[in-house]
């Protein structure tokens, strides 16, 4: 591990353990809350998925009825539909669109209804001769910088029952508003190196990122692929339509209903125990930090009160000494060299000069750099002299 990495780890360790671990406790509490929220979401989704019927496209009309009403949330039902991907214009002659009815992969030539092409620029980083690269900047700049340029194309498609020769029954897949991952198939994956240029040399010299390769990928949802659609299904003008549900983590998937239930139950258990673990750790750390900081605050308050009491006692003693040392008839050789009104009462340590009264000696002693008014030597304190 280099010096930059060690400095970064040391900084993160100091931040995490600051305030006796309170920052670390808050971070763990945040993770615990997020785990509990995800656990609640997955538990609700698991219950809904278990209750949802799993049927084929041909049995969908018998389940939902032959309703001709507009599809809305009140008439929709959560179902798991198994079907084969097909372009909508193939089964619905009334479907008219300016877009092509079927997409064709540019690399493989496969027919599809969804084509996603992504170009990812891969960067490398060298410290450079000048050593100006900061690891902290490198970490965050990679997350802020857009390194991918995806393109997503789709055409209207439906799910049909592939076992039947006729496709009188089908369900339209509505992707509007869906952010769920799609069961895409990778048909092209190639990494192309980028030739270096003089500008690349300057970037490497000064420790900046420079591109070294371009990863080109193409994924498609091909025709004839058998998938499951999990969502809210309803009839719109006599045609079945299914759309995604925000309460479920799945929409279009290769998994069967049983596989989805097993996968979701496993994630739910992980989130449950993670919430308990991180919650317990955060409570323990925050409790320890609270007790430690409370004790430190009490000790600081006690020291402050003790210091204040000592200062009050010292001020009372000094005031009493000044009051006792009232001006009187004093020979000229025994007058204070500062006020020329009171008798010389205090000796400066370490020089030993007896030249000031008690009040003036206290004033000299409280200066930032107290010095004897005669020899200008720095003094530590002043001692009052009493005559017997």
mmCIF file of C-alpha atoms in Angstrom:
data_model
loop_
_atom_site.group_PDB
_atom_site.id
_atom_site.type_symbol
_atom_site.label_atom_id
_atom_site.label_comp_id
_atom_site.label_asym_id
_atom_site.label_seq_id
_atom_site.Cartn_x
_atom_site.Cartn_y
_atom_site.Cartn_z
ATOM 1 C CA UNK A 1 0.000 0.000 0.000
ATOM 2 C CA UNK A 2 1.433 3.369 -1.063
ATOM 3 C CA UNK A 3 1.694 6.533 0.971
ATOM 4 C CA UNK A 4 -1.452 7.985 -0.601
ATOM 5 C CA UNK A 5 -3.472 4.868 0.226
ATOM 6 C CA UNK A 6 -2.149 4.845 3.803
ATOM 7 C CA UNK A 7 -3.024 8.526 4.247
ATOM 8 C CA UNK A 8 -6.527 7.928 2.875
ATOM 9 C CA UNK A 9 -7.106 4.909 5.145
ATOM 10 C CA UNK A 10 -5.816 6.882 8.144
ATOM 11 C CA UNK A 11 -8.132 9.794 7.330
ATOM 12 C CA UNK A 12 -11.176 7.534 6.949
ATOM 13 C CA UNK A 13 -10.272 5.747 10.195
ATOM 14 C CA UNK A 14 -10.029 9.050 12.083
ATOM 15 C CA UNK A 15 -13.367 10.244 10.687
ATOM 16 C CA UNK A 16 -15.102 6.949 11.509
ATOM 17 C CA UNK A 17 -13.760 6.845 15.080
ATOM 18 C CA UNK A 18 -14.237 10.548 15.844
ATOM 19 C CA UNK A 19 -16.352 11.432 18.886
ATOM 20 C CA UNK A 20 -15.482 7.985 20.330
ATOM 21 C CA UNK A 21 -17.041 6.173 17.363
ATOM 22 C CA UNK A 22 -20.243 8.220 17.135
ATOM 23 C CA UNK A 23 -19.750 8.801 13.386
ATOM 24 C CA UNK A 24 -19.300 5.065 12.816
ATOM 25 C CA UNK A 25 -22.407 4.373 14.907
ATOM 26 C CA UNK A 26 -24.483 6.823 12.856
ATOM 27 C CA UNK A 27 -23.250 5.227 9.616
ATOM 28 C CA UNK A 28 -24.172 1.754 10.871
ATOM 29 C CA UNK A 29 -27.567 3.055 11.986
ATOM 30 C CA UNK A 30 -28.155 4.416 8.470
ATOM 31 C CA UNK A 31 -27.255 1.023 6.969
ATOM 32 C CA UNK A 32 -29.571 -0.689 9.464
ATOM 33 C CA UNK A 33 -32.477 1.611 8.589
ATOM 34 C CA UNK A 34 -31.925 1.023 4.874
ATOM 35 C CA UNK A 35 -31.839 -2.734 5.484
ATOM 36 C CA UNK A 36 -35.087 -2.590 7.450
ATOM 37 C CA UNK A 37 -36.794 -0.551 4.725
ATOM 38 C CA UNK A 38 -35.650 -2.986 2.034
ATOM 39 C CA UNK A 39 -36.706 -5.901 4.228
ATOM 40 C CA UNK A 40 -40.185 -4.396 4.562
ATOM 41 C CA UNK A 41 -40.407 -3.856 0.800
ATOM 42 C CA UNK A 42 -39.246 -7.402 0.004
ATOM 43 C CA UNK A 43 -41.556 -8.940 2.621
ATOM 44 C CA UNK A 44 -44.565 -7.169 1.112
ATOM 45 C CA UNK A 45 -43.480 -8.163 -2.389
ATOM 46 C CA UNK A 46 -42.995 -11.770 -1.287
ATOM 47 C CA UNK A 47 -46.507 -11.959 0.144
ATOM 48 C CA UNK A 48 -48.014 -10.493 -3.022
ATOM 49 C CA UNK A 49 -45.967 -12.793 -5.251
ATOM 50 C CA UNK A 50 -47.076 -15.887 -3.346
ATOM 51 C CA UNK A 51 -50.730 -14.909 -3.740
ATOM 52 C CA UNK A 52 -50.408 -14.044 -7.437
ATOM 53 C CA UNK A 53 -51.722 -16.791 -9.780
ATOM 54 C CA UNK A 54 -49.330 -18.228 -12.363
ATOM 55 C CA UNK A 55 -51.090 -18.847 -15.674
ATOM 56 C CA UNK A 56 -50.469 -18.961 -19.394
ATOM 57 C CA UNK A 57 -51.614 -16.356 -21.876
ATOM 58 C CA UNK A 58 -54.487 -18.513 -23.125
ATOM 59 C CA UNK A 59 -55.905 -18.852 -19.581
ATOM 60 C CA UNK A 60 -55.668 -15.126 -18.812
ATOM 61 C CA UNK A 61 -59.121 -14.225 -20.152
ATOM 62 C CA UNK A 62 -60.831 -16.899 -18.077
ATOM 63 C CA UNK A 63 -59.106 -15.607 -14.938
ATOM 64 C CA UNK A 64 -59.790 -11.904 -15.398
ATOM 65 C CA UNK A 65 -63.132 -12.249 -17.127
ATOM 66 C CA UNK A 66 -64.230 -10.842 -20.448
ATOM 67 C CA UNK A 67 -64.339 -7.260 -19.241
ATOM 68 C CA UNK A 68 -64.198 -4.492 -21.840
ATOM 69 C CA UNK A 69 -63.583 -1.721 -19.304
ATOM 70 C CA UNK A 70 -60.578 0.550 -19.318
ATOM 71 C CA UNK A 71 -57.617 -0.876 -17.510
ATOM 72 C CA UNK A 72 -56.919 0.911 -14.267
ATOM 73 C CA UNK A 73 -55.612 0.095 -10.838
ATOM 74 C CA UNK A 74 -59.057 -0.893 -9.532
ATOM 75 C CA UNK A 75 -59.695 -3.450 -12.292
ATOM 76 C CA UNK A 76 -56.093 -4.682 -12.460
ATOM 77 C CA UNK A 77 -54.955 -7.934 -10.909
ATOM 78 C CA UNK A 78 -51.442 -9.060 -10.051
ATOM 79 C CA UNK A 79 -50.593 -12.156 -12.101
ATOM 80 C CA UNK A 80 -47.597 -14.135 -13.333
ATOM 81 C CA UNK A 81 -47.982 -14.759 -17.067
ATOM 82 C CA UNK A 82 -45.812 -17.202 -19.000
ATOM 83 C CA UNK A 83 -45.511 -16.481 -22.704
ATOM 84 C CA UNK A 84 -43.352 -16.123 -25.792
ATOM 85 C CA UNK A 85 -42.097 -12.788 -27.081
ATOM 86 C CA UNK A 86 -43.633 -11.646 -30.363
ATOM 87 C CA UNK A 87 -43.892 -8.312 -32.190
ATOM 88 C CA UNK A 88 -47.275 -6.650 -31.773
ATOM 89 C CA UNK A 89 -47.975 -5.955 -35.477
ATOM 90 C CA UNK A 90 -47.721 -9.704 -36.169
ATOM 91 C CA UNK A 91 -50.801 -10.494 -34.048
ATOM 92 C CA UNK A 92 -52.585 -7.145 -34.236
ATOM 93 C CA UNK A 93 -53.185 -5.814 -37.740
ATOM 94 C CA UNK A 94 -54.586 -2.556 -36.338
ATOM 95 C CA UNK A 95 -51.205 -1.638 -34.815
ATOM 96 C CA UNK A 96 -49.767 1.214 -36.876
ATOM 97 C CA UNK A 97 -46.527 2.977 -36.093
ATOM 98 C CA UNK A 98 -43.899 5.018 -37.880
ATOM 99 C CA UNK A 99 -41.240 2.899 -36.191
ATOM 100 C CA UNK A 100 -40.162 -0.472 -37.641
ATOM 101 C CA UNK A 101 -42.223 -3.410 -36.421
ATOM 102 C CA UNK A 102 -39.140 -5.559 -35.708
ATOM 103 C CA UNK A 103 -35.590 -4.594 -34.759
ATOM 104 C CA UNK A 104 -32.564 -6.389 -36.172
ATOM 105 C CA UNK A 105 -29.266 -6.726 -34.327
ATOM 106 C CA UNK A 106 -26.500 -4.935 -36.208
ATOM 107 C CA UNK A 107 -23.862 -7.474 -35.168
ATOM 108 C CA UNK A 108 -25.622 -10.846 -35.036
ATOM 109 C CA UNK A 109 -28.589 -10.202 -37.355
ATOM 110 C CA UNK A 110 -31.071 -11.638 -34.833
ATOM 111 C CA UNK A 111 -34.619 -10.295 -34.810
ATOM 112 C CA UNK A 112 -35.621 -8.632 -31.568
ATOM 113 C CA UNK A 113 -38.072 -6.235 -29.953
ATOM 114 C CA UNK A 114 -35.553 -4.599 -27.599
ATOM 115 C CA UNK A 115 -31.982 -3.680 -28.545
ATOM 116 C CA UNK A 116 -29.590 -2.137 -26.023
ATOM 117 C CA UNK A 117 -26.149 -1.093 -27.200
ATOM 118 C CA UNK A 118 -23.586 0.185 -24.688
ATOM 119 C CA UNK A 119 -20.140 1.632 -25.266
ATOM 120 C CA UNK A 120 -18.019 1.831 -22.135
ATOM 121 C CA UNK A 121 -14.750 3.744 -22.129
ATOM 122 C CA UNK A 122 -12.168 2.121 -19.842
ATOM 123 C CA UNK A 123 -9.729 4.508 -18.176
ATOM 124 C CA UNK A 124 -6.311 3.937 -16.671
ATOM 125 C CA UNK A 125 -4.403 6.180 -14.290
ATOM 126 C CA UNK A 126 -0.697 6.598 -13.620
ATOM 127 C CA UNK A 127 0.871 8.575 -10.793
ATOM 128 C CA UNK A 128 2.979 10.639 -13.168
ATOM 129 C CA UNK A 129 6.427 12.068 -12.627
ATOM 130 C CA UNK A 130 5.085 15.012 -10.657
ATOM 131 C CA UNK A 131 2.995 12.856 -8.289
ATOM 132 C CA UNK A 132 0.006 15.192 -8.308
ATOM 133 C CA UNK A 133 -2.598 12.438 -8.364
ATOM 134 C CA UNK A 134 -4.876 12.301 -5.342
ATOM 135 C CA UNK A 135 -6.473 8.956 -4.561
ATOM 136 C CA UNK A 136 -9.494 10.691 -3.063
ATOM 137 C CA UNK A 137 -10.004 12.663 -6.276
ATOM 138 C CA UNK A 138 -9.553 9.517 -8.335
ATOM 139 C CA UNK A 139 -12.204 7.632 -6.359
ATOM 140 C CA UNK A 140 -14.906 10.293 -6.651
ATOM 141 C CA UNK A 141 -14.084 11.426 -10.197
ATOM 142 C CA UNK A 142 -14.779 7.948 -11.528
ATOM 143 C CA UNK A 143 -18.214 7.928 -9.936
ATOM 144 C CA UNK A 144 -19.065 11.436 -11.139
ATOM 145 C CA UNK A 145 -17.775 11.027 -14.703
ATOM 146 C CA UNK A 146 -20.075 9.503 -17.311
ATOM 147 C CA UNK A 147 -18.139 6.570 -18.778
ATOM 148 C CA UNK A 148 -20.997 4.789 -20.552
ATOM 149 C CA UNK A 149 -23.005 5.863 -23.580
ATOM 150 C CA UNK A 150 -25.984 3.495 -23.804
ATOM 151 C CA UNK A 151 -28.586 3.472 -26.568
ATOM 152 C CA UNK A 152 -31.932 1.766 -25.999
ATOM 153 C CA UNK A 153 -34.444 0.954 -28.730
ATOM 154 C CA UNK A 154 -37.722 -0.898 -28.427
ATOM 155 C CA UNK A 155 -40.842 -1.653 -30.473
ATOM 156 C CA UNK A 156 -44.316 -2.672 -29.223
ATOM 157 C CA UNK A 157 -44.368 -6.360 -28.377
ATOM 158 C CA UNK A 158 -46.681 -8.911 -26.794
ATOM 159 C CA UNK A 159 -46.579 -12.283 -25.106
ATOM 160 C CA UNK A 160 -48.313 -15.186 -26.821
ATOM 161 C CA UNK A 161 -48.872 -18.839 -26.004
ATOM 162 C CA UNK A 162 -46.256 -20.604 -28.104
ATOM 163 C CA UNK A 163 -48.019 -23.959 -27.815
ATOM 164 C CA UNK A 164 -51.039 -22.768 -29.829
ATOM 165 C CA UNK A 165 -50.990 -22.444 -33.597
ATOM 166 C CA UNK A 166 -53.317 -19.447 -33.556
ATOM 167 C CA UNK A 167 -52.533 -16.336 -31.629
ATOM 168 C CA UNK A 168 -56.002 -15.059 -30.916
ATOM 169 C CA UNK A 169 -55.063 -14.513 -27.263
ATOM 170 C CA UNK A 170 -52.096 -12.339 -26.381
ATOM 171 C CA UNK A 171 -51.119 -9.845 -23.716
ATOM 172 C CA UNK A 172 -49.542 -6.480 -24.554
ATOM 173 C CA UNK A 173 -46.409 -5.615 -22.548
ATOM 174 C CA UNK A 174 -46.415 -1.989 -21.371
ATOM 175 C CA UNK A 175 -42.893 -0.773 -20.523
ATOM 176 C CA UNK A 176 -43.953 2.805 -19.711
ATOM 177 C CA UNK A 177 -42.560 3.910 -16.335
ATOM 178 C CA UNK A 178 -40.782 0.614 -15.712
ATOM 179 C CA UNK A 179 -37.256 0.669 -14.319
ATOM 180 C CA UNK A 180 -37.005 -3.063 -13.796
ATOM 181 C CA UNK A 181 -34.147 -4.954 -15.483
ATOM 182 C CA UNK A 182 -35.038 -6.812 -18.672
ATOM 183 C CA UNK A 183 -34.001 -10.421 -19.463
ATOM 184 C CA UNK A 184 -31.701 -9.381 -22.317
ATOM 185 C CA UNK A 185 -29.371 -11.736 -24.168
ATOM 186 C CA UNK A 186 -25.810 -10.628 -24.986
ATOM 187 C CA UNK A 187 -25.099 -11.116 -28.699
ATOM 188 C CA UNK A 188 -21.974 -8.959 -29.045
ATOM 189 C CA UNK A 189 -19.140 -8.249 -26.627
ATOM 190 C CA UNK A 190 -15.823 -6.858 -27.818
ATOM 191 C CA UNK A 191 -13.030 -4.805 -26.250
ATOM 192 C CA UNK A 192 -11.178 -2.547 -28.654
ATOM 193 C CA UNK A 193 -7.905 -0.885 -27.602
ATOM 194 C CA UNK A 194 -7.485 2.867 -28.089
ATOM 195 C CA UNK A 195 -4.273 4.028 -29.690
ATOM 196 C CA UNK A 196 -2.242 6.477 -27.642
ATOM 197 C CA UNK A 197 -1.806 10.068 -28.800
ATOM 198 C CA UNK A 198 0.534 12.906 -27.737
ATOM 199 C CA UNK A 199 -2.289 14.273 -25.616
ATOM 200 C CA UNK A 200 -2.552 10.869 -23.886
ATOM 201 C CA UNK A 201 1.147 11.102 -23.006
ATOM 202 C CA UNK A 202 0.585 14.519 -21.409
ATOM 203 C CA UNK A 203 -2.389 13.139 -19.428
ATOM 204 C CA UNK A 204 -0.256 10.272 -18.116
ATOM 205 C CA UNK A 205 2.656 12.610 -17.363
ATOM 206 C CA UNK A 206 0.582 14.846 -15.091
ATOM 207 C CA UNK A 207 -1.244 11.942 -13.420
ATOM 208 C CA UNK A 208 -4.642 12.302 -15.135
ATOM 209 C CA UNK A 209 -6.911 9.530 -16.370
ATOM 210 C CA UNK A 210 -6.504 8.510 -19.977
ATOM 211 C CA UNK A 211 -8.570 6.076 -22.098
ATOM 212 C CA UNK A 212 -7.046 2.695 -22.907
ATOM 213 C CA UNK A 213 -9.974 0.731 -24.348
ATOM 214 C CA UNK A 214 -13.568 0.825 -25.583
ATOM 215 C CA UNK A 215 -15.933 -1.992 -24.559
ATOM 216 C CA UNK A 216 -18.752 -2.432 -27.065
ATOM 217 C CA UNK A 217 -21.762 -4.542 -25.997
ATOM 218 C CA UNK A 218 -25.089 -5.320 -27.598
ATOM 219 C CA UNK A 219 -27.968 -7.005 -25.785
ATOM 220 C CA UNK A 220 -31.351 -7.910 -27.238
ATOM 221 C CA UNK A 221 -34.707 -9.360 -26.279
ATOM 222 C CA UNK A 222 -35.132 -11.779 -29.208
ATOM 223 C CA UNK A 223 -38.344 -12.966 -30.775
ATOM 224 C CA UNK A 224 -39.511 -16.387 -29.627
ATOM 225 C CA UNK A 225 -37.931 -16.143 -26.189
ATOM 226 C CA UNK A 226 -40.093 -17.605 -23.439
ATOM 227 C CA UNK A 227 -40.235 -15.373 -20.356
ATOM 228 C CA UNK A 228 -42.419 -14.611 -17.341
ATOM 229 C CA UNK A 229 -44.188 -11.271 -16.890
ATOM 230 C CA UNK A 230 -45.072 -10.282 -13.310
ATOM 231 C CA UNK A 231 -47.309 -7.257 -12.998
ATOM 232 C CA UNK A 232 -50.761 -5.711 -13.024
ATOM 233 C CA UNK A 233 -52.891 -7.101 -15.806
ATOM 234 C CA UNK A 234 -56.189 -5.676 -17.059
ATOM 235 C CA UNK A 235 -58.242 -5.417 -20.226
ATOM 236 C CA UNK A 236 -58.176 -2.288 -22.368
ATOM 237 C CA UNK A 237 -60.677 -2.313 -25.240
ATOM 238 C CA UNK A 238 -60.886 -6.078 -24.993
ATOM 239 C CA UNK A 239 -57.100 -6.544 -25.195
ATOM 240 C CA UNK A 240 -55.140 -7.776 -22.199
ATOM 241 C CA UNK A 241 -52.317 -5.502 -21.078
ATOM 242 C CA UNK A 242 -49.715 -6.027 -18.371
ATOM 243 C CA UNK A 243 -47.549 -3.350 -16.797
ATOM 244 C CA UNK A 244 -44.967 -3.317 -14.065
ATOM 245 C CA UNK A 245 -45.802 -2.924 -10.374
ATOM 246 C CA UNK A 246 -43.764 -0.602 -8.172
ATOM 247 C CA UNK A 247 -44.309 -2.999 -5.261
ATOM 248 C CA UNK A 248 -42.371 -5.819 -6.943
ATOM 249 C CA UNK A 249 -38.665 -6.086 -7.842
ATOM 250 C CA UNK A 250 -39.471 -8.151 -10.972
ATOM 251 C CA UNK A 251 -41.317 -7.458 -14.208
ATOM 252 C CA UNK A 252 -39.960 -9.421 -17.182
ATOM 253 C CA UNK A 253 -37.714 -12.279 -16.102
ATOM 254 C CA UNK A 254 -36.427 -15.721 -17.043
ATOM 255 C CA UNK A 255 -37.247 -17.033 -13.558
ATOM 256 C CA UNK A 256 -40.355 -19.039 -12.822
ATOM 257 C CA UNK A 257 -42.691 -18.109 -9.982
ATOM 258 C CA UNK A 258 -41.128 -20.667 -7.622
ATOM 259 C CA UNK A 259 -37.629 -19.455 -8.464
ATOM 260 C CA UNK A 260 -38.649 -15.841 -7.858
ATOM 261 C CA UNK A 261 -40.135 -16.772 -4.485
ATOM 262 C CA UNK A 262 -36.962 -18.635 -3.442
ATOM 263 C CA UNK A 263 -34.725 -15.770 -4.593
ATOM 264 C CA UNK A 264 -36.840 -13.112 -2.898
ATOM 265 C CA UNK A 265 -37.129 -15.143 0.334
ATOM 266 C CA UNK A 266 -33.344 -15.530 0.466
ATOM 267 C CA UNK A 267 -32.814 -11.779 -0.006
ATOM 268 C CA UNK A 268 -35.457 -11.048 2.636
ATOM 269 C CA UNK A 269 -33.708 -13.271 5.191
ATOM 270 C CA UNK A 270 -30.351 -11.648 4.436
ATOM 271 C CA UNK A 271 -31.848 -8.173 4.895
ATOM 272 C CA UNK A 272 -33.573 -9.240 8.134
ATOM 273 C CA UNK A 273 -30.391 -10.498 9.784
ATOM 274 C CA UNK A 274 -28.356 -7.625 8.339
ATOM 275 C CA UNK A 275 -30.789 -5.140 9.896
ATOM 276 C CA UNK A 276 -30.509 -6.882 13.284
ATOM 277 C CA UNK A 277 -26.705 -7.078 13.097
ATOM 278 C CA UNK A 278 -26.091 -3.492 11.988
ATOM 279 C CA UNK A 279 -28.785 -2.195 14.329
ATOM 280 C CA UNK A 280 -27.240 -3.957 17.328
ATOM 281 C CA UNK A 281 -23.770 -2.719 16.417
ATOM 282 C CA UNK A 282 -24.992 0.849 15.971
ATOM 283 C CA UNK A 283 -26.836 0.815 19.308
ATOM 284 C CA UNK A 284 -23.768 -0.560 21.107
ATOM 285 C CA UNK A 285 -21.366 1.925 19.497
ATOM 286 C CA UNK A 286 -23.690 4.905 19.966
ATOM 287 C CA UNK A 287 -24.307 3.893 23.586
ATOM 288 C CA UNK A 288 -20.574 3.614 24.242
ATOM 289 C CA UNK A 289 -19.959 6.972 22.524
ATOM 290 C CA UNK A 290 -22.769 8.626 24.504
ATOM 291 C CA UNK A 291 -21.421 7.349 27.845
ATOM 292 C CA UNK A 292 -17.854 8.345 26.976
ATOM 293 C CA UNK A 293 -18.827 11.834 25.824
ATOM 294 C CA UNK A 294 -21.117 12.299 28.862
ATOM 295 C CA UNK A 295 -18.266 11.407 31.216
ATOM 296 C CA UNK A 296 -15.899 13.715 29.353
ATOM 297 C CA UNK A 297 -18.437 16.535 29.570
ATOM 298 C CA UNK A 298 -18.875 15.993 33.324
ATOM 299 C CA UNK A 299 -15.104 15.933 33.872
ATOM 300 C CA UNK A 300 -14.697 19.097 31.819
ATOM 301 C CA UNK A 301 -17.477 20.793 33.773
ATOM 302 C CA UNK A 302 -15.918 19.761 37.091
ATOM 303 C CA UNK A 303 -12.513 21.069 36.018
ATOM 304 C CA UNK A 304 -14.103 24.321 34.879
ATOM 305 C CA UNK A 305 -15.953 24.713 38.198
ATOM 306 C CA UNK A 306 -12.791 23.896 40.182
ATOM 307 C CA UNK A 307 -10.781 26.382 38.123
ATOM 308 C CA UNK A 308 -13.453 29.014 38.653
ATOM 309 C CA UNK A 309 -13.494 28.410 42.413
ATOM 310 C CA UNK A 310 -9.703 28.626 42.615
ATOM 311 C CA UNK A 311 -9.751 31.819 40.582
ATOM 312 C CA UNK A 312 -12.457 33.305 42.816
ATOM 313 C CA UNK A 313 -10.463 32.416 45.940
ATOM 314 C CA UNK A 314 -7.325 33.906 44.411
ATOM 315 C CA UNK A 315 -9.157 37.067 43.400
ATOM 316 C CA UNK A 316 -10.662 37.399 46.887
ATOM 317 C CA UNK A 317 -7.241 36.977 48.471
ATOM 318 C CA UNK A 318 -5.672 39.499 46.098
ATOM 319 C CA UNK A 319 -8.486 41.969 46.681
ATOM 320 C CA UNK A 320 -8.145 41.595 50.420
ATOM 321 C CA UNK A 321 -4.404 42.106 50.135
ATOM 322 C CA UNK A 322 -4.907 45.245 48.054
ATOM 323 C CA UNK A 323 -7.489 46.550 50.513
ATOM 324 C CA UNK A 324 -5.137 45.925 53.445
ATOM 325 C CA UNK A 325 -2.404 47.820 51.626
ATOM 326 C CA UNK A 326 -4.031 51.254 51.775
ATOM 327 C CA UNK A 327 -2.009 54.394 50.977
ATOM 328 C CA UNK A 328 -0.149 55.773 53.990
ATOM 329 C CA UNK A 329 2.680 58.022 54.947
ATOM 330 C CA UNK A 330 5.657 56.157 53.491
ATOM 331 C CA UNK A 331 9.260 57.394 53.147
ATOM 332 C CA UNK A 332 10.308 58.077 49.544
ATOM 333 C CA UNK A 333 12.758 55.182 49.452
ATOM 334 C CA UNK A 334 9.988 52.624 50.235
ATOM 335 C CA UNK A 335 7.315 53.806 47.754
ATOM 336 C CA UNK A 336 6.145 51.570 44.881
ATOM 337 C CA UNK A 337 8.050 52.471 41.694
ATOM 338 C CA UNK A 338 4.828 52.197 39.630
ATOM 339 C CA UNK A 339 2.041 53.949 41.564
ATOM 340 C CA UNK A 340 4.292 55.960 43.986
ATOM 341 C CA UNK A 341 1.492 55.761 46.588
ATOM 342 C CA UNK A 342 1.895 52.506 48.547
ATOM 343 C CA UNK A 343 4.660 50.710 50.374
ATOM 344 C CA UNK A 344 6.706 48.094 48.614
ATOM 345 C CA UNK A 345 5.246 44.721 49.626
ATOM 346 C CA UNK A 346 5.918 42.142 46.844
ATOM 347 C CA UNK A 347 9.119 40.454 45.733
ATOM 348 C CA UNK A 348 9.445 39.296 42.124
ATOM 349 C CA UNK A 349 10.702 35.773 41.532
ATOM 350 C CA UNK A 350 13.386 34.960 40.367
ATOM 351 C CA UNK A 351 15.054 38.369 40.188
ATOM 352 C CA UNK A 352 14.207 39.149 43.876
ATOM 353 C CA UNK A 353 13.507 42.878 43.486
ATOM 354 C CA UNK A 354 11.248 44.431 46.145
ATOM 355 C CA UNK A 355 9.987 47.446 44.198
ATOM 356 C CA UNK A 356 6.146 47.187 43.918
ATOM 357 C CA UNK A 357 3.105 47.189 46.144
ATOM 358 C CA UNK A 358 0.790 44.214 46.184
ATOM 359 C CA UNK A 359 -1.728 45.700 43.695
ATOM 360 C CA UNK A 360 0.877 46.742 41.118
ATOM 361 C CA UNK A 361 2.680 43.399 41.503
ATOM 362 C CA UNK A 362 -0.577 41.575 40.694
ATOM 363 C CA UNK A 363 -1.066 43.790 37.611
ATOM 364 C CA UNK A 364 2.476 43.044 36.412
ATOM 365 C CA UNK A 365 2.027 39.324 37.083
ATOM 366 C CA UNK A 366 -1.170 39.184 34.939
ATOM 367 C CA UNK A 367 0.502 40.650 31.865
ATOM 368 C CA UNK A 368 1.137 38.475 28.793
ATOM 369 C CA UNK A 369 4.923 38.572 29.318
ATOM 370 C CA UNK A 370 5.432 39.766 32.910
ATOM 371 C CA UNK A 371 8.780 41.495 33.471
ATOM 372 C CA UNK A 372 10.369 43.188 36.454
ATOM 373 C CA UNK A 373 10.000 46.984 36.091
ATOM 374 C CA UNK A 374 13.619 47.449 37.289
ATOM 375 C CA UNK A 375 15.773 44.800 35.589
ATOM 376 C CA UNK A 376 13.273 43.813 32.817
ATOM 377 C CA UNK A 377 13.861 40.162 33.570
ATOM 378 C CA UNK A 378 10.907 37.857 32.963
ATOM 379 C CA UNK A 379 9.248 36.857 36.228
ATOM 380 C CA UNK A 380 7.278 33.767 37.233
ATOM 381 C CA UNK A 381 5.295 35.172 40.167
ATOM 382 C CA UNK A 382 5.263 37.723 42.965
ATOM 383 C CA UNK A 383 5.470 36.951 46.699
ATOM 384 C CA UNK A 384 3.981 39.257 49.325
ATOM 385 C CA UNK A 385 6.270 40.229 52.195
ATOM 386 C CA UNK A 386 4.798 40.593 55.682
ATOM 387 C CA UNK A 387 6.554 42.562 58.436
ATOM 388 C CA UNK A 388 6.504 40.931 61.912
#
